[in-house]
Amino acid sequence: MIRVLLADDQSLVRAGFKALLDAQPDIEVAGEASDGEEAVRKVGELRPDVVLMDIRMPLLDGLAATRRITGNGDLEAVKVVMLTTFELDEYVFEAIRSGASGFLVKDTEPDELLRAVRAVVDGDALLSPGVTRRLIAEFAARSKEPATADALTQLTEREREVMALVGIGLSNEEIARRLVVSPLTAKTHVSRTMVKLGARDRAQLVVLAYESGLVRPGWLG
């Protein structure tokens, strides 16, 4: 059973998500929070698998709450998905750097929301359709000078290649076609790379790809 915490200051939004999620045989809403402080506290108490976190909330915004959650080693297994009204919310970029596994717009289709919850539990990064490359482009535009690539020495040549393709926004299926391998093989390479680098999910792998200099701005053609 996938346990979800809903963090949103609008009770109507929480009620809608709760009705949808609780109707699924493999998902249950473990708790709700109406502000960031309550969200952090309940994550510590309930240890949900996924937090659907609104970006704009009182007392503590979703971004700050996410940093507290992802910065707590005891909560490493908890995945945070940011909820936003606009696809290019100014905080989304920082949310990904802060450890969020991705984000969804609030008016997303019900089926997409359900896929999202299941996907992040499996370790996949989640971004609303059409947003991935734009978000990565924004990351590239804000990137500082690449840090040392010493951390990548433990990767094989193929793993570096796969990491670079993840970094430019390709899915496992697209990576498989690019490298002429099976989707399962591509997924295995991605998973091994994340394990070696200690990345929580694909979103963090994208961050590491830019910060190490493996991927540079302008590679999004």
mmCIF file of C-alpha atoms in Angstrom:
data_model
loop_
_atom_site.group_PDB
_atom_site.id
_atom_site.type_symbol
_atom_site.label_atom_id
_atom_site.label_comp_id
_atom_site.label_asym_id
_atom_site.label_seq_id
_atom_site.Cartn_x
_atom_site.Cartn_y
_atom_site.Cartn_z
ATOM 1 C CA MET A 1 0.000 0.000 0.000
ATOM 2 C CA ILE A 2 1.372 3.422 -1.015
ATOM 3 C CA ARG A 3 0.835 5.946 1.772
ATOM 4 C CA VAL A 4 0.401 9.599 0.771
ATOM 5 C CA LEU A 5 0.446 12.817 2.795
ATOM 6 C CA LEU A 6 -1.492 15.756 1.319
ATOM 7 C CA ALA A 7 -0.048 19.193 2.129
ATOM 8 C CA ASP A 8 -2.135 22.079 0.798
ATOM 9 C CA ASP A 9 -3.737 25.073 2.504
ATOM 10 C CA GLN A 10 -6.926 24.680 0.451
ATOM 11 C CA SER A 11 -9.244 22.124 2.024
ATOM 12 C CA LEU A 12 -11.161 21.669 -1.223
ATOM 13 C CA VAL A 13 -7.992 20.675 -3.068
ATOM 14 C CA ARG A 14 -7.093 18.190 -0.342
ATOM 15 C CA ALA A 15 -10.601 16.737 -0.380
ATOM 16 C CA GLY A 16 -10.493 16.211 -4.137
ATOM 17 C CA PHE A 17 -7.107 14.509 -4.069
ATOM 18 C CA LYS A 18 -8.108 12.388 -1.071
ATOM 19 C CA ALA A 19 -11.260 11.110 -2.768
ATOM 20 C CA LEU A 20 -9.291 10.138 -5.869
ATOM 21 C CA LEU A 21 -6.377 8.501 -4.047
ATOM 22 C CA ASP A 22 -8.407 6.616 -1.446
ATOM 23 C CA ALA A 23 -10.490 5.060 -4.225
ATOM 24 C CA GLN A 24 -7.410 3.179 -5.461
ATOM 25 C CA PRO A 25 -6.729 -0.339 -4.168
ATOM 26 C CA ASP A 26 -2.991 0.303 -3.748
ATOM 27 C CA ILE A 27 -3.009 3.900 -2.412
ATOM 28 C CA GLU A 28 -4.227 5.470 0.824
ATOM 29 C CA VAL A 29 -4.076 8.988 2.235
ATOM 30 C CA ALA A 30 -2.166 8.662 5.492
ATOM 31 C CA GLY A 31 -2.703 12.256 6.591
ATOM 32 C CA GLU A 32 -3.248 15.894 5.648
ATOM 33 C CA ALA A 33 -1.524 19.186 6.435
ATOM 34 C CA SER A 34 -2.667 22.763 5.818
ATOM 35 C CA ASP A 35 0.733 24.472 6.162
ATOM 36 C CA GLY A 36 4.425 23.675 5.794
ATOM 37 C CA GLU A 37 5.158 23.333 9.495
ATOM 38 C CA GLU A 38 2.374 20.798 9.911
ATOM 39 C CA ALA A 39 3.565 18.948 6.810
ATOM 40 C CA VAL A 40 7.091 18.532 8.191
ATOM 41 C CA ARG A 41 5.753 17.406 11.568
ATOM 42 C CA LYS A 42 3.350 14.864 10.072
ATOM 43 C CA VAL A 43 5.975 13.456 7.717
ATOM 44 C CA GLY A 44 8.106 12.730 10.781
ATOM 45 C CA GLU A 45 5.173 11.119 12.577
ATOM 46 C CA LEU A 46 3.560 9.190 9.718
ATOM 47 C CA ARG A 47 6.526 8.398 7.434
ATOM 48 C CA PRO A 48 4.452 8.425 4.212
ATOM 49 C CA ASP A 49 5.869 7.124 0.949
ATOM 50 C CA VAL A 50 4.894 10.265 -0.973
ATOM 51 C CA VAL A 51 4.109 13.859 -0.008
ATOM 52 C CA LEU A 52 2.029 15.944 -2.414
ATOM 53 C CA MET A 53 3.293 19.376 -1.370
ATOM 54 C CA ASP A 54 1.781 22.704 -2.397
ATOM 55 C CA ILE A 55 4.471 25.317 -3.052
ATOM 56 C CA ARG A 56 2.628 28.279 -1.547
ATOM 57 C CA MET A 57 1.461 27.657 2.029
ATOM 58 C CA PRO A 58 1.347 29.698 5.257
ATOM 59 C CA LEU A 59 3.854 29.515 8.156
ATOM 60 C CA LEU A 60 6.381 27.584 6.060
ATOM 61 C CA ASP A 61 6.225 27.378 2.290
ATOM 62 C CA GLY A 62 6.458 24.112 0.404
ATOM 63 C CA LEU A 63 10.023 24.739 -0.704
ATOM 64 C CA ALA A 64 11.323 25.231 2.841
ATOM 65 C CA ALA A 65 9.295 22.257 4.046
ATOM 66 C CA THR A 66 10.788 20.112 1.288
ATOM 67 C CA ARG A 67 14.315 21.099 2.307
ATOM 68 C CA ARG A 68 13.621 20.030 5.874
ATOM 69 C CA ILE A 69 12.239 16.694 4.764
ATOM 70 C CA THR A 70 14.876 15.805 2.173
ATOM 71 C CA GLY A 71 17.637 17.071 4.464
ATOM 72 C CA ASN A 72 16.636 14.628 7.196
ATOM 73 C CA GLY A 73 18.503 11.349 6.756
ATOM 74 C CA ASP A 74 15.793 9.495 8.682
ATOM 75 C CA LEU A 75 13.267 10.484 6.011
ATOM 76 C CA GLU A 76 15.330 9.409 3.014
ATOM 77 C CA ALA A 77 12.610 7.071 1.741
ATOM 78 C CA VAL A 78 9.984 9.844 1.616
ATOM 79 C CA LYS A 79 9.425 11.283 -1.867
ATOM 80 C CA VAL A 80 8.150 14.837 -2.296
ATOM 81 C CA VAL A 81 6.137 15.924 -5.328
ATOM 82 C CA MET A 82 5.504 19.665 -5.557
ATOM 83 C CA LEU A 83 2.073 20.925 -6.571
ATOM 84 C CA THR A 84 1.863 24.189 -8.473
ATOM 85 C CA THR A 85 -0.749 26.253 -10.273
ATOM 86 C CA PHE A 86 1.629 27.154 -13.104
ATOM 87 C CA GLU A 87 3.965 24.816 -14.971
ATOM 88 C CA LEU A 88 6.889 27.219 -14.709
ATOM 89 C CA ASP A 89 6.402 28.316 -11.122
ATOM 90 C CA GLU A 90 9.477 30.300 -10.083
ATOM 91 C CA TYR A 91 10.085 27.946 -7.182
ATOM 92 C CA VAL A 92 10.107 24.698 -9.144
ATOM 93 C CA PHE A 93 13.780 25.057 -10.084
ATOM 94 C CA GLU A 94 14.780 25.417 -6.429
ATOM 95 C CA ALA A 95 12.448 22.603 -5.415
ATOM 96 C CA ILE A 96 14.288 20.148 -7.648
ATOM 97 C CA ARG A 97 17.624 21.259 -6.219
ATOM 98 C CA SER A 98 16.171 20.866 -2.748
ATOM 99 C CA GLY A 99 15.447 17.210 -3.328
ATOM 100 C CA ALA A 100 11.883 17.135 -4.634
ATOM 101 C CA SER A 101 11.243 14.202 -6.940
ATOM 102 C CA GLY A 102 9.329 16.400 -9.347
ATOM 103 C CA PHE A 103 6.191 18.454 -9.659
ATOM 104 C CA LEU A 104 2.677 18.456 -11.065
ATOM 105 C CA VAL A 105 0.272 21.193 -11.992
ATOM 106 C CA LYS A 106 -2.869 21.104 -9.851
ATOM 107 C CA ASP A 107 -5.215 20.723 -12.813
ATOM 108 C CA THR A 108 -3.480 17.557 -13.991
ATOM 109 C CA GLU A 109 -5.696 14.734 -15.180
ATOM 110 C CA PRO A 110 -6.662 12.173 -12.484
ATOM 111 C CA ASP A 111 -4.945 9.297 -14.278
ATOM 112 C CA GLU A 112 -1.730 11.307 -14.491
ATOM 113 C CA LEU A 113 -1.820 12.057 -10.773
ATOM 114 C CA LEU A 114 -2.187 8.356 -9.992
ATOM 115 C CA ARG A 115 0.667 7.462 -12.330
ATOM 116 C CA ALA A 116 2.718 10.167 -10.647
ATOM 117 C CA VAL A 117 2.288 8.754 -7.161
ATOM 118 C CA ARG A 118 3.200 5.262 -8.329
ATOM 119 C CA ALA A 119 6.141 6.498 -10.413
ATOM 120 C CA VAL A 120 7.943 8.353 -7.623
ATOM 121 C CA VAL A 121 7.629 5.345 -5.330
ATOM 122 C CA ASP A 122 9.504 3.394 -8.024
ATOM 123 C CA GLY A 123 12.265 6.018 -7.979
ATOM 124 C CA ASP A 124 11.325 7.865 -11.159
ATOM 125 C CA ALA A 125 11.486 11.645 -11.364
ATOM 126 C CA LEU A 126 8.174 13.189 -12.146
ATOM 127 C CA LEU A 127 7.446 16.281 -14.205
ATOM 128 C CA SER A 128 4.259 17.325 -15.923
ATOM 129 C CA PRO A 129 4.283 16.526 -19.656
ATOM 130 C CA GLY A 130 6.105 19.102 -21.747
ATOM 131 C CA VAL A 131 7.916 20.614 -18.770
ATOM 132 C CA THR A 132 11.034 18.457 -18.430
ATOM 133 C CA ARG A 133 13.232 20.115 -21.018
ATOM 134 C CA ARG A 134 12.101 23.611 -20.082
ATOM 135 C CA LEU A 135 12.928 22.957 -16.455
ATOM 136 C CA ILE A 136 16.328 21.547 -17.385
ATOM 137 C CA ALA A 137 16.958 24.526 -19.642
ATOM 138 C CA GLU A 138 16.197 26.794 -16.695
ATOM 139 C CA PHE A 139 18.608 24.795 -14.573
ATOM 140 C CA ALA A 140 21.257 25.122 -17.265
ATOM 141 C CA ALA A 141 20.747 28.870 -17.469
ATOM 142 C CA ARG A 142 21.293 29.226 -13.731
ATOM 143 C CA SER A 143 24.148 26.748 -13.442
ATOM 144 C CA LYS A 144 27.367 27.937 -11.894
ATOM 145 C CA GLU A 145 30.793 26.762 -12.981
ATOM 146 C CA PRO A 146 30.820 22.944 -13.010
ATOM 147 C CA ALA A 147 32.140 21.351 -9.854
ATOM 148 C CA THR A 148 34.884 18.772 -10.015
ATOM 149 C CA ALA A 149 33.844 15.601 -11.801
ATOM 150 C CA ASP A 150 35.693 13.343 -9.342
ATOM 151 C CA ALA A 151 32.406 11.821 -8.222
ATOM 152 C CA LEU A 152 31.891 10.445 -11.711
ATOM 153 C CA THR A 153 35.098 8.380 -11.709
ATOM 154 C CA GLN A 154 33.190 5.457 -10.220
ATOM 155 C CA LEU A 155 30.886 5.322 -13.236
ATOM 156 C CA THR A 156 31.521 3.219 -16.310
ATOM 157 C CA GLU A 157 31.685 4.929 -19.696
ATOM 158 C CA ARG A 158 28.201 3.665 -20.529
ATOM 159 C CA GLU A 159 26.817 4.911 -17.200
ATOM 160 C CA ARG A 160 28.244 8.368 -17.894
ATOM 161 C CA GLU A 161 26.628 8.286 -21.315
ATOM 162 C CA VAL A 162 23.291 7.311 -19.802
ATOM 163 C CA MET A 163 23.586 9.987 -17.112
ATOM 164 C CA ALA A 164 24.189 12.631 -19.769
ATOM 165 C CA LEU A 165 21.067 11.521 -21.634
ATOM 166 C CA VAL A 166 19.040 11.658 -18.420
ATOM 167 C CA GLY A 167 20.507 15.128 -17.941
ATOM 168 C CA ILE A 168 19.064 16.399 -21.220
ATOM 169 C CA GLY A 169 15.627 15.093 -20.322
ATOM 170 C CA LEU A 170 15.353 11.744 -22.106
ATOM 171 C CA SER A 171 13.125 8.985 -20.735
ATOM 172 C CA ASN A 172 14.306 5.372 -20.397
ATOM 173 C CA GLU A 173 12.557 4.531 -23.670
ATOM 174 C CA GLU A 174 14.266 7.424 -25.478
ATOM 175 C CA ILE A 175 17.626 6.455 -23.996
ATOM 176 C CA ALA A 176 17.080 2.859 -25.135
ATOM 177 C CA ARG A 177 16.399 4.002 -28.699
ATOM 178 C CA ARG A 178 19.398 6.345 -28.695
ATOM 179 C CA LEU A 179 21.773 3.615 -27.468
ATOM 180 C CA VAL A 180 20.044 0.752 -29.316
ATOM 181 C CA VAL A 181 19.427 -1.263 -26.151
ATOM 182 C CA SER A 182 16.270 -2.508 -24.441
ATOM 183 C CA PRO A 183 14.283 -0.197 -22.139
ATOM 184 C CA LEU A 184 15.037 -2.596 -19.268
ATOM 185 C CA THR A 185 18.778 -2.278 -19.932
ATOM 186 C CA ALA A 186 18.482 1.505 -19.997
ATOM 187 C CA LYS A 187 16.544 1.468 -16.720
ATOM 188 C CA THR A 188 19.193 -0.776 -15.156
ATOM 189 C CA HIS A 189 21.977 1.626 -16.151
ATOM 190 C CA VAL A 190 20.024 4.569 -14.727
ATOM 191 C CA SER A 191 19.376 2.718 -11.470
ATOM 192 C CA ARG A 192 23.020 1.690 -11.055
ATOM 193 C CA THR A 193 24.151 5.243 -11.717
ATOM 194 C CA MET A 194 21.789 6.607 -9.064
ATOM 195 C CA VAL A 195 23.002 4.040 -6.536
ATOM 196 C CA LYS A 196 26.669 4.800 -7.192
ATOM 197 C CA LEU A 197 26.145 8.557 -6.867
ATOM 198 C CA GLY A 198 23.697 8.362 -3.973
ATOM 199 C CA ALA A 199 20.981 10.142 -5.969
ATOM 200 C CA ARG A 200 17.448 9.961 -4.569
ATOM 201 C CA ASP A 201 15.889 9.800 -8.028
ATOM 202 C CA ARG A 202 16.230 10.952 -11.638
ATOM 203 C CA ALA A 203 15.605 14.574 -10.711
ATOM 204 C CA GLN A 204 18.692 14.587 -8.514
ATOM 205 C CA LEU A 205 20.622 12.796 -11.240
ATOM 206 C CA VAL A 206 19.833 15.729 -13.555
ATOM 207 C CA VAL A 207 21.164 18.149 -10.952
ATOM 208 C CA LEU A 208 24.372 16.112 -10.577
ATOM 209 C CA ALA A 209 24.800 15.922 -14.357
ATOM 210 C CA TYR A 210 24.916 19.728 -14.560
ATOM 211 C CA GLU A 211 26.867 20.343 -11.372
ATOM 212 C CA SER A 212 29.578 17.884 -12.430
ATOM 213 C CA GLY A 213 29.861 19.459 -15.884
ATOM 214 C CA LEU A 214 28.830 16.210 -17.593
ATOM 215 C CA VAL A 215 26.023 18.154 -19.271
ATOM 216 C CA ARG A 216 26.444 21.790 -20.252
ATOM 217 C CA PRO A 217 23.953 24.535 -21.146
ATOM 218 C CA GLY A 218 23.068 24.485 -24.831
ATOM 219 C CA TRP A 219 22.872 20.689 -25.127
ATOM 220 C CA LEU A 220 19.119 20.667 -25.462
ATOM 221 C CA GLY A 221 18.869 20.653 -29.202
#
